[in-house]
XYZ file of C-alpha atoms in Angstrom:
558
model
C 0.000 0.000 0.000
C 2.778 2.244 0.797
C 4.678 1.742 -1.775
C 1.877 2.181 -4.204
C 1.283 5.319 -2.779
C 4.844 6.681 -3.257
C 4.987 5.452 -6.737
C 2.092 7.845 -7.540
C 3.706 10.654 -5.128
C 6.742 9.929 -7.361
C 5.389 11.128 -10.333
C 3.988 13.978 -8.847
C 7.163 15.191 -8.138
C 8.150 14.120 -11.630
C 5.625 16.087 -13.455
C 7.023 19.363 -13.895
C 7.497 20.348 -17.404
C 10.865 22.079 -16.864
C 12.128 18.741 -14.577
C 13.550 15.374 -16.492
C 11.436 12.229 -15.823
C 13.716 9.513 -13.876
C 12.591 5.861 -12.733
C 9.992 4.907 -9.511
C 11.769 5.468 -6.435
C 14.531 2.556 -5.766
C 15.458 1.174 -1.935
C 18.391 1.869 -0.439
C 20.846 -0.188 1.804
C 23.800 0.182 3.633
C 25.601 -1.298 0.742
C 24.511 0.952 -1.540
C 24.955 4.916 -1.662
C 22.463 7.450 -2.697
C 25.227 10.044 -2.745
C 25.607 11.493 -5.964
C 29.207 11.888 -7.488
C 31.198 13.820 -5.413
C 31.613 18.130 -6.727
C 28.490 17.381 -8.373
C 26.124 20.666 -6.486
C 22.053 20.751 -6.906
C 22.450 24.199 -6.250
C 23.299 26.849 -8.992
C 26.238 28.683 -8.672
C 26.320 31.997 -10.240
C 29.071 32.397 -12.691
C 29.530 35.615 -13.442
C 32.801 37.404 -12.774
C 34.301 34.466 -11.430
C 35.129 30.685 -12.293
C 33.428 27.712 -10.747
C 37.236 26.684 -9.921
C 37.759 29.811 -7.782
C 34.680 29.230 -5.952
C 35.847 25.359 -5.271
C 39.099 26.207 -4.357
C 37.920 28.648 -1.288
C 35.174 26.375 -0.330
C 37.430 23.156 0.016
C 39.836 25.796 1.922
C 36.483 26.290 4.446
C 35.879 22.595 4.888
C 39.851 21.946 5.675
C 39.880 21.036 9.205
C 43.534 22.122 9.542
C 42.710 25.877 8.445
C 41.687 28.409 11.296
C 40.482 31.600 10.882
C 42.672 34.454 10.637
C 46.121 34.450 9.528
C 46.497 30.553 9.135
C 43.424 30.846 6.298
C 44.579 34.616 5.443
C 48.119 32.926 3.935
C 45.749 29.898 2.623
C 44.173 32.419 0.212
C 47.102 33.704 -0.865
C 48.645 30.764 -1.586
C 45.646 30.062 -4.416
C 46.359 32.867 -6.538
C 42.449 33.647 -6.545
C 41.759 37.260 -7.033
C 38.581 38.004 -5.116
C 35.442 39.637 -6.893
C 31.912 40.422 -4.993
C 30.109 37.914 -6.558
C 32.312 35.161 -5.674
C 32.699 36.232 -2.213
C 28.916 36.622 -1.990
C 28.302 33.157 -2.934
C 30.943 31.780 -0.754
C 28.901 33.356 1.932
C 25.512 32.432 1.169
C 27.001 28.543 1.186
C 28.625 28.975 4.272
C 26.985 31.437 6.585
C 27.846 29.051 9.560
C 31.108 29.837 9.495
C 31.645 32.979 10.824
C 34.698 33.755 11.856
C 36.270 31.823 8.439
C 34.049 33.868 6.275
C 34.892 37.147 8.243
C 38.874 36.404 8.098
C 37.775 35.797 4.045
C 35.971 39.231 3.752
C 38.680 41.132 5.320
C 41.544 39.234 2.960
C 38.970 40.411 -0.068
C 38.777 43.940 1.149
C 42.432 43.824 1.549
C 43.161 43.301 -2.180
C 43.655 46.265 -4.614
C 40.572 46.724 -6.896
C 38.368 45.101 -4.525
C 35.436 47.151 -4.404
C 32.643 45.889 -1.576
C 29.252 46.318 -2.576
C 26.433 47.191 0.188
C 24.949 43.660 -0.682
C 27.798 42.337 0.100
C 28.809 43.956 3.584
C 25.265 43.412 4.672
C 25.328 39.558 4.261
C 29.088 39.774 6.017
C 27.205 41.837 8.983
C 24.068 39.375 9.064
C 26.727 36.226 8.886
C 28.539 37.575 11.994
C 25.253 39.281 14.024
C 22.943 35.510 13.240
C 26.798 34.168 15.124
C 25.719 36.570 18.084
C 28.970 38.246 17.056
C 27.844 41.693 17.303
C 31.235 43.226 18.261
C 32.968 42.761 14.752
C 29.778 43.553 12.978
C 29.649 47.040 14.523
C 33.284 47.292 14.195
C 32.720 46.786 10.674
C 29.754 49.245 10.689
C 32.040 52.030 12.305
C 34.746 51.696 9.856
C 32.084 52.463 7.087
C 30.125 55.238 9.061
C 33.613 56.907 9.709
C 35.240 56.231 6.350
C 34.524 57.808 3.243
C 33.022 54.842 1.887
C 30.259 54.815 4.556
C 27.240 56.230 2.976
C 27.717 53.865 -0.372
C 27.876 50.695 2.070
C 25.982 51.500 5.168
C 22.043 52.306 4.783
C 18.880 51.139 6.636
C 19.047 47.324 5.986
C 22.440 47.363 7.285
C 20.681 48.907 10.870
C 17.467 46.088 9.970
C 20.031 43.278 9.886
C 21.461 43.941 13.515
C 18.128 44.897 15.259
C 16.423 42.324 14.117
C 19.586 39.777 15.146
C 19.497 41.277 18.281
C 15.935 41.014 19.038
C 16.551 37.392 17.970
C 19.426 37.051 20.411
C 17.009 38.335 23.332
C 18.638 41.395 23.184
C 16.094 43.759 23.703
C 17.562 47.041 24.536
C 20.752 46.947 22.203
C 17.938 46.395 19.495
C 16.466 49.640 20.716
C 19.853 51.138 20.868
C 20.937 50.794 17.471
C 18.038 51.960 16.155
C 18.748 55.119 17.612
C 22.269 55.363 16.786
C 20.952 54.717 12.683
C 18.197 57.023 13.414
C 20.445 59.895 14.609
C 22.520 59.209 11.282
C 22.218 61.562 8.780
C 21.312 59.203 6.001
C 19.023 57.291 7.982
C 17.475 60.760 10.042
C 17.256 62.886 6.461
C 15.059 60.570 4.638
C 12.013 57.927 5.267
C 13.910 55.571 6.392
C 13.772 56.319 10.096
C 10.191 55.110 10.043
C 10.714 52.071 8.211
C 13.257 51.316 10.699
C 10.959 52.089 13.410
C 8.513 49.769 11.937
C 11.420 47.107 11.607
C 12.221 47.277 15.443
C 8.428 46.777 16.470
C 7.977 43.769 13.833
C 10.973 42.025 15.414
C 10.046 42.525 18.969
C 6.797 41.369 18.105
C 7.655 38.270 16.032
C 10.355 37.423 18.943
C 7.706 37.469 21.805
C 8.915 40.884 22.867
C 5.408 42.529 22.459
C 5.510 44.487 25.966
C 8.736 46.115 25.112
C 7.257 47.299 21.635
C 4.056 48.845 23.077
C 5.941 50.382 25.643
C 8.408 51.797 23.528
C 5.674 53.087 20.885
C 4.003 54.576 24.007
C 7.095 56.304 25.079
C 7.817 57.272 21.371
C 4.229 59.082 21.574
C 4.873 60.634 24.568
C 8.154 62.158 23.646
C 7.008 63.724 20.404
C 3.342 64.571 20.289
C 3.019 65.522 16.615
C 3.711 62.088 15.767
C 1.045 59.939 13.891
C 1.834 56.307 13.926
C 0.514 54.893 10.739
C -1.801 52.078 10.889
C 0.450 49.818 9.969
C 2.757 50.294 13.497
C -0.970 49.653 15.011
C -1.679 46.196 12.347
C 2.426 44.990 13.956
C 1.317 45.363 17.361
C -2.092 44.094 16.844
C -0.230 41.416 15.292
C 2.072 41.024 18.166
C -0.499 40.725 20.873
C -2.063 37.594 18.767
C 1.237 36.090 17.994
C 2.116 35.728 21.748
C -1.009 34.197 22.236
C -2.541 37.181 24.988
C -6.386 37.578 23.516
C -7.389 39.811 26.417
C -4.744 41.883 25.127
C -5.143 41.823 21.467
C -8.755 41.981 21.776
C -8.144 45.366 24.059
C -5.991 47.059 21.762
C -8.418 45.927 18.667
C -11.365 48.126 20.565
C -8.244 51.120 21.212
C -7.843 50.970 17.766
C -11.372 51.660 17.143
C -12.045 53.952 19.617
C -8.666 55.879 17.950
C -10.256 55.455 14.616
C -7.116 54.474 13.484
C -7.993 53.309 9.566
C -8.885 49.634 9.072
C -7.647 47.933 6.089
C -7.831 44.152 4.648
C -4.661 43.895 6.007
C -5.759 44.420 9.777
C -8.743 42.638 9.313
C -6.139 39.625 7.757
C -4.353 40.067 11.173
C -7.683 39.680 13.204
C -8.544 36.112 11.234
C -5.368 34.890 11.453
C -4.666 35.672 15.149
C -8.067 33.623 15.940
C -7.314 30.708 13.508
C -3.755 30.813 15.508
C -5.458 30.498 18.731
C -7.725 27.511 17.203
C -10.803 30.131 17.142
C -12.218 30.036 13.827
C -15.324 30.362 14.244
C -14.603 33.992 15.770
C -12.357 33.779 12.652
C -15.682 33.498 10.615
C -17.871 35.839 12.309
C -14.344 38.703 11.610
C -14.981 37.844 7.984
C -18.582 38.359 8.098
C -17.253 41.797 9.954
C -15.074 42.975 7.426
C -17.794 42.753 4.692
C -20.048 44.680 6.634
C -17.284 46.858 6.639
C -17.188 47.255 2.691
C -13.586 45.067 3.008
C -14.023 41.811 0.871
C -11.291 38.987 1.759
C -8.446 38.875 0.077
C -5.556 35.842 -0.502
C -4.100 36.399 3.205
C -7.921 35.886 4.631
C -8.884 33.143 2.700
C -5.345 31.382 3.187
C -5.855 31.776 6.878
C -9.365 30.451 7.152
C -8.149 27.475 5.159
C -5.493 26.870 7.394
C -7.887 27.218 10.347
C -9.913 24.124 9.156
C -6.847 22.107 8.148
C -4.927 22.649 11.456
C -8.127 21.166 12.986
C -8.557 18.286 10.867
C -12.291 19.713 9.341
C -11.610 18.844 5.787
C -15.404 19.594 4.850
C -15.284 22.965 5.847
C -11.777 23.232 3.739
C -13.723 21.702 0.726
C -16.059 24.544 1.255
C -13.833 27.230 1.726
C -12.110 26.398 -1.000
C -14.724 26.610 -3.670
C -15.460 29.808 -2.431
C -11.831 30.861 -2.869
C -11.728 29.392 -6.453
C -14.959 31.791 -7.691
C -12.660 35.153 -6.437
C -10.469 36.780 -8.918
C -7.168 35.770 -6.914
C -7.954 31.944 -6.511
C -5.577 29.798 -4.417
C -2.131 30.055 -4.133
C 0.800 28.370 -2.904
C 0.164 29.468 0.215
C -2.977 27.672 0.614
C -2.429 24.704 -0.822
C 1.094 24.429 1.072
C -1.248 24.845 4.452
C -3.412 21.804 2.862
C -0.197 19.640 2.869
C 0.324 20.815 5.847
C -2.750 19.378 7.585
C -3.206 16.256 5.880
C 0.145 14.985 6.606
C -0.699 16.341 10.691
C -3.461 13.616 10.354
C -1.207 11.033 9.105
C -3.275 11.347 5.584
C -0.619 10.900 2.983
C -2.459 10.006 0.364
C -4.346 13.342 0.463
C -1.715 15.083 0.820
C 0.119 13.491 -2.040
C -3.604 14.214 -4.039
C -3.058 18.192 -3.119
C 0.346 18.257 -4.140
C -0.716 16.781 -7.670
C -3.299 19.253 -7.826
C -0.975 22.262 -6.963
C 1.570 21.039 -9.658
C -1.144 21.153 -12.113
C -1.957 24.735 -11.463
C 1.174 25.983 -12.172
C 2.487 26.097 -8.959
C 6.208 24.791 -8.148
C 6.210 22.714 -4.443
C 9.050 24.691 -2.651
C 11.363 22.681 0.355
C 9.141 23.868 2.612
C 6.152 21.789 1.400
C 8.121 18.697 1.237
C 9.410 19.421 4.916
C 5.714 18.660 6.359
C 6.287 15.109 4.457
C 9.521 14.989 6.196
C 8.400 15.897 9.459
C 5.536 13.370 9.498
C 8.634 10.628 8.426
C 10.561 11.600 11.303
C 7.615 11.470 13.566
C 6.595 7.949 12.919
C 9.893 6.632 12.304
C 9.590 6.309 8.535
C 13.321 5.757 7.377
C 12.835 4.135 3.594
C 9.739 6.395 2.908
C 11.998 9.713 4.014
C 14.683 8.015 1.865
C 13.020 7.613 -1.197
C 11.710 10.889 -1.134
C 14.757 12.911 -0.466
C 16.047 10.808 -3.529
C 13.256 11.531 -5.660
C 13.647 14.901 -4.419
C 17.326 15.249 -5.548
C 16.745 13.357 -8.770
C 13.931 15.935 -9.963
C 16.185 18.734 -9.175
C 15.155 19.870 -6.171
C 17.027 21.907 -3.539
C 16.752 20.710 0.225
C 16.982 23.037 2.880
C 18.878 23.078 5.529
C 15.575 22.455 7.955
C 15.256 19.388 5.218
C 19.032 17.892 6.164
C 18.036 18.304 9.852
C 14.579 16.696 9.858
C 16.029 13.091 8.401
C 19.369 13.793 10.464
C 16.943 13.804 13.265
C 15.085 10.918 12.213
C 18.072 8.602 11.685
C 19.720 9.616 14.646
C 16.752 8.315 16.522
C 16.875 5.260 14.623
C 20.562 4.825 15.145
C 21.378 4.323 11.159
C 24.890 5.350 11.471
C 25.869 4.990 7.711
C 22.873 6.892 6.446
C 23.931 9.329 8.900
C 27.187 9.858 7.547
C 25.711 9.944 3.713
C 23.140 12.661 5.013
C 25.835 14.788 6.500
C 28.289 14.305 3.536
C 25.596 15.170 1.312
C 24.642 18.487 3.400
C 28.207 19.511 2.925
C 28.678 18.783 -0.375
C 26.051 20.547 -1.204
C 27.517 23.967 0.647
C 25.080 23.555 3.397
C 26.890 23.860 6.800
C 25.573 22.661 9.976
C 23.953 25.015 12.805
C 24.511 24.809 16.251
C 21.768 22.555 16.711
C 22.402 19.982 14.175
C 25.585 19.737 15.247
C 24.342 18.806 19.166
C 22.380 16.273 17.896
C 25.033 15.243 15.834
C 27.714 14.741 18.553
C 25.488 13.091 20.953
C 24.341 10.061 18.345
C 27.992 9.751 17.350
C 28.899 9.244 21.708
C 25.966 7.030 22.122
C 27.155 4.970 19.406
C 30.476 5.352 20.738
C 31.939 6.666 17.897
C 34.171 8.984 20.593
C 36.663 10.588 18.280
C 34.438 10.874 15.477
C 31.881 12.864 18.073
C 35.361 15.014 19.003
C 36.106 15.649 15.726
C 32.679 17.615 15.156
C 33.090 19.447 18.183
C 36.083 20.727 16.704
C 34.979 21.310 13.678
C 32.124 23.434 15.490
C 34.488 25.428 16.582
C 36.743 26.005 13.885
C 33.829 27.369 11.752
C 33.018 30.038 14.682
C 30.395 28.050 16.751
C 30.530 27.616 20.535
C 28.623 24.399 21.554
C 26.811 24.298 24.655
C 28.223 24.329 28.178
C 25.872 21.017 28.639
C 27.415 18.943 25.212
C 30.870 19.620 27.112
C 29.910 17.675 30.396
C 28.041 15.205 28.701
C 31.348 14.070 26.696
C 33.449 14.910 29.568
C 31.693 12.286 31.520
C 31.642 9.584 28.930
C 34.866 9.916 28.419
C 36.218 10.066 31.894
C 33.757 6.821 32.270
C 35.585 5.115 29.618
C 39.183 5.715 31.170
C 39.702 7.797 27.977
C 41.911 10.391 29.797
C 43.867 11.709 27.232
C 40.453 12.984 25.010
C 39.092 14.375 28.753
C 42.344 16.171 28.815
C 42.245 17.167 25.196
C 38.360 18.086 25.879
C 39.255 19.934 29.077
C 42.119 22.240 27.312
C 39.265 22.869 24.409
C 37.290 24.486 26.656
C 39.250 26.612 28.841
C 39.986 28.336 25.093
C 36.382 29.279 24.669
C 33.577 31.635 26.386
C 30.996 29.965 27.343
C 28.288 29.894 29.918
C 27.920 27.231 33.011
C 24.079 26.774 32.824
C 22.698 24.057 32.049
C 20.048 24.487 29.628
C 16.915 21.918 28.995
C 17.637 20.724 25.712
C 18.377 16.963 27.010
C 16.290 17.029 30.128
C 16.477 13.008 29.661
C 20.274 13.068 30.651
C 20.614 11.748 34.360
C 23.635 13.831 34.463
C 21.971 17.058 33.728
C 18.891 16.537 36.433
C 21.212 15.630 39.128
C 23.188 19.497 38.438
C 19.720 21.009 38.253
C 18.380 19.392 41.273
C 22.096 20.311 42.813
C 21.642 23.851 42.018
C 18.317 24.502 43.199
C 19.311 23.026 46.360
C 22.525 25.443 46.350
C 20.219 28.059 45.572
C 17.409 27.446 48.453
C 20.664 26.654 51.126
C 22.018 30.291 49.735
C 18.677 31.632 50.452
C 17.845 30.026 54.248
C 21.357 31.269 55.098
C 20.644 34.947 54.013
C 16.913 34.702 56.083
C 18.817 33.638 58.854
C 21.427 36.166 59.303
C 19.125 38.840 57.550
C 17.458 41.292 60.605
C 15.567 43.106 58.111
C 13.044 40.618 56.445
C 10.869 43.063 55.694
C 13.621 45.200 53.042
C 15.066 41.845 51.728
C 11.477 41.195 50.375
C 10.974 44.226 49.397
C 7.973 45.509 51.865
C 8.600 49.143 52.934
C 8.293 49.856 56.267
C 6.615 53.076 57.544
């Protein structure tokens, strides 16, 4: 049955006109590898102003274990004879933007060269590279060099200033996301044009999207009360509408919904979008409905966004009648479906385990014209690596490559996941050979998961060997992935790789918590039940010695 099904979901993958028609999907062993020839990329590298060789030469110098960043890669690249140009650099980094401190040592040696013009494209994706590596100090050091050089104004503009708030606010770093956007907006070419309210808008959209709503509607409060001619636009009012829904507070978005009104701030399809698709969030679609109904009262007919979100509504909930009807509804207005909505159909049929209609949607979103992207596929993947499906993943991600597809990097760590769990060690290795080959580098969390299959299959050096590879590329691993291997080591009688481990991190900054990720390890509950204890001894001792409860509480007393 299954395989019957996956022969048909073959050939919908198959049936694009601009993709070559290859063979039903074959099984694959340990004795036999899926990898394609090695240099061969399913990505498309552009060409232009530089060779393919160039490119290959600095992206085998990334991979070499024995090159560090800074001087030891800086005579590397000289040694090659390549003569850096934009483009190449650019592509280097868009291959390998989790290697930060390599790709910054290769940005500087570029700049370095005579002729080497950088464009503003290209310093923002170094500044992104280095802020997504929470390394904010050389991407403002970068960003003063260009603010007080001569070349500032031609490199540095508002998406330079986007790129670091929004990292920030990512980080958790609230306040030094509201810091530099005041440094960009008290720059001249930030303060003397419209982009100071973009940028505005760009802080509150990342707060919100990060959780952060309270610290966006305080500081749009305190933004109002500082400059009373200022009239926020509605759409600062649709982000933190927005915001207030996305953190999941109703009382809250449902309060500043009536403020809105009573500051008859002007209502658009867009905040009515916002409205539906906060309630659908919060699995209320039938207040979703009754919005609608609203909105055409209102003279606002639904657009894409509204439909899309009802849609999704019905599917997240498994109520594929209502779908059925929403959807001929959607197919009578001028828009019709999109890839959006028929993405959010894959989406819930493969949440219900139903392949097979999921497969059906993708065959009839192919035969509209529109192109599945790695996102689609990933809610197949996902509901692989939830049930332990290790030859139906397989055979797509095959099929997948075969028919040209790109995976993404969420793609790689969805079947990494899923054969970890499994303990496939050889398909392990072919996954993660194939991620690199194809220029996709490992995050920080792939590379956990990674190190911890490779100890619990006691693959011990192997599992060192990606920790310091982690670290070569500009990665710190967690505080917790250093105990873990400490112990097994030290368990083992392996001294010498304790030592080595030991003397690895002493080198590094990193933090002593102990963070949830593997709240299975016995190791890690017995230091988080040890340092609650420390905590509540700390705290009995203080109480005891203290003669002022009432202060150390903090109750004023008259």
């Amino acid at each position: 049955m299954e395989y019957a099904l996956f022969f048909y979901f073959s050939r919908c993958i198959s049936n694009h006109a601009h993709l070559h028609l290859y063979p039903p999907f074959r099984k694959h062993f340990s004795d036999q590898s899926w990898l394609p020839v090695s240099g061969n990329t399913l990505y498309s590298i552009p060409t232009e102003n530089f060779s393919k060789a160039d490119f290959s030469i600095i992206s085998d110098l990334l991979r070499n274990p024995n090159i560090s960043s800074g001087p030891s890669l800086e005579s590397a690249l000289n040694r090659t004879g390549v003569e850096p140009h934009p483009a190449l650099v650019q592509a280097v980094l868009k291959h390998f933007d989790c290697s930060p401190k390599l790709l910054h040592t290769l940005f500087l040696w570029a700049e370095s060269k005579a002729g080497f013009k950088s464009s503003a494209t290209l310093f923002n994706s170094m500044v992104n590279v280095l802020a997504k590596a929470k390394e904010f100090g050389s991407a403002w050091s970068m960003v003063h060099d260009k603010v007080s050089g001569h070349d500032g104004p031609d490199s540095i503009s508002k998406d330079t200033f986007a790129i670091l708030i929004r990292r920030y606010v990512q980080a958790g770093m609230t306040q030094p996301a509201i810091k530099a956007f005041e440094f960009a907006n008290n720059l001249e070419l930030v303060n003397h044009s419209d982009s100071g309210t973009s940028l505005f808008e760009i802080l509150l959209d990342s707060l919100c999207k990060e959780g952060h709503v309270k610290v966006a509607s305080d500081y749009f409060d305190k933004r109002k009360v500082l400059d009373q001619s200022w009239a926020p636009s509605t759409w600062v009012y649709n982000i933190l509408l927005n915001g207030w829904f996305r953190s999941k507070r109703l009382l809250d978005a449902e309060r500043f919904w009536l403020h809105m009104r009573r500051e008859n701030v002007t209502l658009s399809v867009v905040t009515y979008g916002i409205l539906v698709e906060g309630y659908c969030r919060m699995r209320r679609i039938e207040k979703a409905v009754e919005v609608v109904k609203e909105m055409r009262n209102d003279g606002i007919e639904p657009n894409a966004i509204v439909y899309n979100s009802i849609i999704d509504g019905f599917a997240e909930a498994g109520r594929f009648e209502e779908v059925s009807r929403m959807m001929e509804r959607f197919l009578l207005c001028e828009s019709g479906p999109n890839m959006f909505t028929y993405t959010s159909l894959v989406k819930g049929y493969c949440k219900v385990g139903d392949l097979e209609g999921a497969s059906k949607i993708l065959k009839t979103m192919i035969s509209r014209g529109f192109i599945p992207t790695a996102t689609t596929y990933n809610y197949f993947f996902k509901y692989f690596s939830k049930f332990r499906k290790i030859e139906e993943a397989m055979n797509l991600f095959t099929k997948m490559i075969e028919s040209g597809y790109t995976p993404d990097r969420l793609t790689y760590h969805l079947l990494l996941n899923l054969l970890c769990k499994e303990e496939r060690l050889e398909l392990v290795i072919q996954v993660c050979n194939e991620m690199k080959t194809r220029g996709c580098d490992m995050n920080l969390d792939a590379s956990t998961m990674l190190i911890d299959f490779l100890c619990r299959m006691y693959k011990y050096e192997e599992a060192f060997a990606e920790l310091e590879d982690m670290i070569r590329r500009g990665i710190v691993p967690q505080y917790l992935t250093f105990q873990k291997m400490n112990h097994k080591f030290k368990k083992r009688g392996m001294t010498d790789m304790a030592e080595k481990l030991q003397n690895l991190m002493s080198s590094l900054p990193h933090s002593m918590k102990l963070p949830d990720s593997w709240g299975g390890d016995q190791d890690a509950s017995h230091a988080r039940r040890r340092t609650i204890i420390q905590k509540a001894e700390t705290m009995s001792h203080i109480l005891k010695t203290s003669r002022d409860h009432e202060n150390l509480l903090g109750i004023k007393v008259d």
